[in-house]
Amino acid sequence: MAAPAQPKKIVAPTVSQINAEFVTQLACKYWAPHIKKKSPFDIKVIEEIYEKEIVKSRFAIRKIMLLEFSQYLENYLWMNYSPEVSSKAYLMSICCMVNEKFRENVPAWETFKKKPDHFPFFFKCILKAALAETDGEFSLHEQTVLLLFLDHCFNSLEVDLIRSQVQQLISLPMWMGLQPARLELELKKTPKLRKFWNLIKKNDEKMDPEAREQAYQERRFLSQLIQKFISVLKSIPLSEPVTMDKVHYCERFIELMIDLEALLPTRRWFNTILDDSHLLVHCYLSSLVHREGDGHLFSQLLDMLKFYTGFEINDQTGNALTENEMTTIHYDRITSLQRAAFAHFPELYDFALSNVAEVDARDSLVKFFGPLSSNTLHQVASYLCLLPTLPKNEDTTFEKEFLLELLVSRHERRISQIQQLNQMPLYPTEKIIWDENIVPTEYYSGEGCLALPKLNLQFLTLHDYLLRNFNLFRLESTYEIRQDIEDSVSRMKPWQSEYGGVVFGGWARMAQPIVAFTVVEVAKPNIGENWPTRVRADVTINLNVRDHIKDEWEGLRKHDVCFLITVRPTKPYGTKFDRRRPFIEQVGLVYVRGCEIQGMLDDKGRVIEDGPEPRPNLRGESRTFRVFLDPNQYQQDMTNTIQNGAEDVYDTFNVIMRRKPKENNFKAVLETIRNLMNTDCVVPDWLHDIILGYGDPSSAHYSKMPNQIATLDFNDTFLSIEHLKASFPGHNVKVTVNDPALQIPPFRITFPVRSGKGKKRKDADSEEEDTEEAKTLIVEPHVIPNRGPYPYNQPKRNTIQFTHTQIEAIRAGMQPGLTMVVGPPGTGKTDVAVQIISNIYHNFPEQRTLIVTHSNQALNQLFEKIMALDIDERHLLRLGHGEEELETEKDFSRYGRVNYVLARRIELLEEVKRLQKSLGVPGDASYTCETAGYFFLYQVMSRWEEYISRVKNTGSTSPDAAEVATFFPFHEYFANAPQPIFKGRSYEEDMEIAEGCFRHIKKIFTQLEEFRASELLRSGLDRSKYLLVKEAKIIAMTCTHAALKRHDLVKLGFKYDNILMEEAAQILEIETFIPLLLQNPQDGFSRLKRWIMIGDHHQLPPVIKNMAFQKYSNMEQSLFTRFVRVGVPTVDLDAQGRARASLCNLYNWRYKNLGNLPHVQLLPEFSTANAGLLYDFQLINVEDFQGVGESEPNPYFYQNLGEAEYVVALFMYMCLLGYPADKISILTTYNGQKHLIRDIINRRCGNNPLIGRPNKVTTVDRFQGQQNDYILLSLVRTRAVGHLRDVRRLVVAMSRARLGLYIFARVSLFQNCFELTPAFSQLTARPLHLHIIPTEPFPTSRKNGERPPHEVQVIKNMPQMANFVYNMYMHVIQTTHRYHQTFLQLPPAMVEEGEEVQNQETEMEAEEETTAAQANLIPSPTEASVSQETPASQPECSSQTKTASSETEDVSALCDAAPAAEPVSAAAAEDAASVPAETK
């Protein structure tokens, strides 16, 4: 297998290069945003830039990046565009800029939306240019750029401006491009279309000739483009050299065709045009397909296009076609061919009279049609309306090969898509893992196209939706597998031994050499399948490794995935492994196959089952694992071995590799998606179209749902009637009681429910009445029935005063339908979620709610808040492994709940025993739940009924309050409640207390009745299943757990009515979709009633490690983000309570009306200044340190030593002023910098008790969802903005701090970035040098924004700050030292003690001398900043220190830990770089 060529990484230009560029000089003259006096517009500038910079460099990305970054499109090109100045260079420049914006993944159409007037003219020019002759004005390379631009237009149909232009190209009138016979056939198939067609013709006749000609041009555009492409394709020879421009043009064209076919609005009429052009036949017969290297990607794209042209969908209606309907279409095609053959071609009688199954295979069709002449084949095709009729006595112009392929490919039997999917192996093999077109390396630049599906706004059918996600999920996990294989195998250093075998010169934690491998079982196939039901094998390895690694191998659990690898190295022993060269040829990798662990074998060869029993101790180092192989893969390999004589793959394996369990769940998720595609996945009707991206996006909003609920109990949502009125501004609130004393929560609210269809109004008055009625809310306060006399009987109450938008979100969440809540940072998303859950729980006690989040941390936060509300904990259940991290005493996992039920059962039976004793009833009523039930029925109920009959008001006499207490039968039982139970003030009050007492007793027996199942079910597993299916009302899990366990949950009969998703914008599209289908449909319908998604699409999307899937396939788009793009209504929370108002301004421009909660202005912590610092936020400019800005020891592993040192110096300064270290977090945008900062902290201050460590040192991406009081942020880059250009990352970075944000960056780079302008314009308005107040200790009483009474010091650069902190630290040490000398006087004591103390003193003096010597040893910061390397003598911060509080503290230890002011050397940075990179 040929090793793929390593793609080159695009090197971003440095700031100095940018400044020196010709483009930059022009920008500064004509369009740079920071230049005040700009020169007037000059068309020659555009011509010159295009010719000199773009064409001359052959469209080099680096040049185009510079232009786009300089805001060329926004401030020059489009601003000055008009038909008068339009030219080729102008058009091409705009297209290049738009394409670059799409490549960079930044919004591209905003500029056009602001000035849309000339866009239609511009678009028509593009269409004209795309059809121009290639040897004319526009070169093929330029036309490839135009194709890419058109592709972006077709994929941006949600933008009104684009849609209005594109629609004219893809609507029904485009059928003018069909040949007349085919058009007639299509109109005959759908009679309704003929009416429309006649209407179009009538309208055309009314148009003036020029407009009609223009319209005809647009309608025929795609047909003509296809013809142009075919001519380019045919010009490519089979073996002679070919320009890559032609190949790239063909690839981009096929990509455009795939994108048109994969969207219903573009496909609806275009699919017929494509079919009529026979594009696929031309492509499959072309020379390009058969060219070995150049045609590989083209062939893959062609297969994708073929898949979509034959997709199982009705193009006109958009309905998915079933297996039967597809078979019917196939049979109709064959029989129409047979009829034509029978009527007109005697030589095809045999074919015409055969049955369909006999003739629809490719071989049969070739056998029947192969012998016919070209003319006869043309006539057959013209009878089927595939080609124009052949005139008499004329020969066909088509080649026989084309005509034969046309007929055969159209009529051959196709394997159904689901069958193909079921036969596909789930594990990737070496052919896929290292195919650059399918799984590109991390160096993907976004230049070329790839053979990958795209996730855009719309999908053809649910099958298409699942299939695209299936393929992308499979390939993304393949990319991670590739990284793991390359890492493990290269660590093992496979070399060729002297005798030609394999010898391993290294070792790997995650991989072991295989000692023996045997296939032990190949089970028979199921009926109708040709692959075995099960294939099992035994793998033996020798675990001669460290104990903890041995434990990891022995700890492999059932269903863990491993990989079996064959390496045949050709390099001799001792050859060095070079990471920069292709991996495969270096290690000689031949095969990779996946397998799934069944278990380890014991001494007797039996599988050791997972379970509570301890595992047997096995002797020796040899271990054998029983594994399941993929049956589909096994069958393919065996077929290949038998038919082609290939070697048996399964005899060759010599390495087994395991992976980290957290990253290794891909197979289970793929199986889940495949199972979904094999079942009729019933999505609720009200969601179906929205998920596919069609129809009215607001159709699932509660206001449009037919089953809207009029009256809702808001329980404890409102704190008072004033809070309720403020929560519905613009509404008229009518309270059912007038007495203000009774207007207390909880409230029931009746809303005016509008019916879906409006009635026509006759007069304006009734319309006014209607709007008045629509604004009126009827509020009914109600009293929660007394629950009993004990303090714990009182319900827990919500204490949060929700804002009116939060109330709207809660109201929407309680109503049926789809609710989407956009929650900016700090707006109380979790509080809203918890209140919705609580309200649903109380309003609909019979319904069950599923909570899904992205991370365990978010789930735990939700759970901790749910427990603070009035929800019975027996109804809560938490699935997955994250429950261990819950910071509560209680265990909400399955088995934790089982234990809770058993313990609670015993407690309740004890209560029954006490009740029985208090009533003086003999026997053992508290033996089981069953006996307790009988006791309640016969003893408790009878007494209660008798009591009620005595005290209830009979109507004749006024009731006596004393009787309520006198006749009460349970006095003795409630003797341990706060006394007196009955107040004796009124009959009603005492009667309510008596009923409350009975409710308390009744609840005991209700719970026991529910717990009765745990007496009947004996095993923990059965009990946990019962709890999951029957008892739990609120079930929580992560999206990953849902994807992994769907099969088990459906099998159990799991049911739920509502789904609430937190962090919805961080969840992969497919992982959001799977939780909708964790239950079987009831009578063909889904029982799902509500779907609440809470997230923030302006923050970071799901993590996709491979840039190609992230950018090209748009895999990072969450379902939440897609719904927002489609236009689904959202509730946008608009008041934040996390950060100072000034900090909030740095990111609130990204949201709709995001303001602050009142406490942000009022609380002292927000109004007080940050001690020792002049500003609450500052951008600090960091220039090159020792001539170096950013560095890159490994690809994409960016570091910046100057910034790292500066950040740590500021952290140390803050700690020395008295800031608690755990209130400060250090964030950065790259992993390389994270490792470098951690390294510096370890060296400078990590173990120093005066300073300590920050709360966290991590990346911005990892810190999403978390916060801290003070954030120090390093932006690292000095050459190109990098991925901070993604505004979502900027929003996360700016919104993590509550009180102080200090950003270290190269200002000249970031201030020019168009996307970051709103934030950076505020940051650069303040001084760019750090302003500190060293004499102001923490905490301070100075108000934020006040001028300080102390002196302000300006720090110009990092060495100055390092020097300052060093001196400050030494000053603190000396002060501490003097303090010790003053207070550690000799105590009056006995002689022996005195001697002892004297000895201590002598020791201390000696140590003080050492301290002074060490202080002199520490290099002064000015020297340090000059020196390049760390001197060996420099004391590092790992010195052991004693606690600062100890009286006999060893001060010299603190000096040992002195923060050496010299920055960490480049070697240390390299060390940090050797840490494996996580995702950026």
JSON list of C-alpha atoms in Angstrom, two decimals, residues 662 851-864 878-887 1036-1041 1062-1063:
[
{"chain": "A", "resi": 662, "resn": "LYS", "atom": "CA", "xyz": [-13.24, 7.28, 27.47]},
{"chain": "A", "resi": 851, "resn": "ILE", "atom": "CA", "xyz": [-32.27, 15.06, 31.39]},
{"chain": "A", "resi": 852, "resn": "VAL", "atom": "CA", "xyz": [-29.34, 14.95, 28.96]},
{"chain": "A", "resi": 853, "resn": "THR", "atom": "CA", "xyz": [-26.14, 17.01, 29.18]},
{"chain": "A", "resi": 854, "resn": "HIS", "atom": "CA", "xyz": [-22.79, 17.04, 27.44]},
{"chain": "A", "resi": 855, "resn": "SER", "atom": "CA", "xyz": [-20.59, 16.68, 30.52]},
{"chain": "A", "resi": 856, "resn": "ASN", "atom": "CA", "xyz": [-20.86, 14.91, 33.85]},
{"chain": "A", "resi": 857, "resn": "GLN", "atom": "CA", "xyz": [-19.98, 18.18, 35.55]},
{"chain": "A", "resi": 858, "resn": "ALA", "atom": "CA", "xyz": [-23.09, 19.92, 34.15]},
{"chain": "A", "resi": 859, "resn": "LEU", "atom": "CA", "xyz": [-25.26, 16.96, 35.14]},
{"chain": "A", "resi": 860, "resn": "ASN", "atom": "CA", "xyz": [-23.94, 17.10, 38.68]},
{"chain": "A", "resi": 861, "resn": "GLN", "atom": "CA", "xyz": [-24.59, 20.86, 38.92]},
{"chain": "A", "resi": 862, "resn": "LEU", "atom": "CA", "xyz": [-28.18, 20.25, 37.77]},
{"chain": "A", "resi": 863, "resn": "PHE", "atom": "CA", "xyz": [-28.67, 17.45, 40.28]},
{"chain": "A", "resi": 864, "resn": "GLU", "atom": "CA", "xyz": [-27.34, 19.48, 43.20]},
{"chain": "A", "resi": 878, "resn": "ARG", "atom": "CA", "xyz": [-28.64, 9.15, 37.52]},
{"chain": "A", "resi": 879, "resn": "LEU", "atom": "CA", "xyz": [-27.22, 6.81, 34.85]},
{"chain": "A", "resi": 880, "resn": "GLY", "atom": "CA", "xyz": [-23.58, 6.58, 33.77]},
{"chain": "A", "resi": 881, "resn": "HIS", "atom": "CA", "xyz": [-20.24, 6.82, 35.54]},
{"chain": "A", "resi": 882, "resn": "GLY", "atom": "CA", "xyz": [-20.29, 10.47, 36.55]},
{"chain": "A", "resi": 883, "resn": "GLU", "atom": "CA", "xyz": [-22.39, 10.02, 39.66]},
{"chain": "A", "resi": 884, "resn": "GLU", "atom": "CA", "xyz": [-19.24, 9.32, 41.69]},
{"chain": "A", "resi": 885, "resn": "GLU", "atom": "CA", "xyz": [-18.31, 13.01, 41.35]},
{"chain": "A", "resi": 886, "resn": "LEU", "atom": "CA", "xyz": [-21.61, 14.28, 42.80]},
{"chain": "A", "resi": 887, "resn": "GLU", "atom": "CA", "xyz": [-20.74, 16.42, 45.80]},
{"chain": "A", "resi": 1036, "resn": "ALA", "atom": "CA", "xyz": [-30.41, 11.94, 34.00]},
{"chain": "A", "resi": 1037, "resn": "MET", "atom": "CA", "xyz": [-27.55, 10.83, 31.75]},
{"chain": "A", "resi": 1038, "resn": "THR", "atom": "CA", "xyz": [-24.90, 12.25, 29.44]},
{"chain": "A", "resi": 1039, "resn": "CYS", "atom": "CA", "xyz": [-25.46, 12.23, 25.68]},
{"chain": "A", "resi": 1040, "resn": "THR", "atom": "CA", "xyz": [-22.61, 9.72, 25.31]},
{"chain": "A", "resi": 1041, "resn": "HIS", "atom": "CA", "xyz": [-24.26, 7.33, 27.77]},
{"chain": "A", "resi": 1062, "resn": "GLU", "atom": "CA", "xyz": [-28.40, 21.34, 28.94]},
{"chain": "A", "resi": 1063, "resn": "GLU", "atom": "CA", "xyz": [-25.27, 22.50, 27.07]}
]
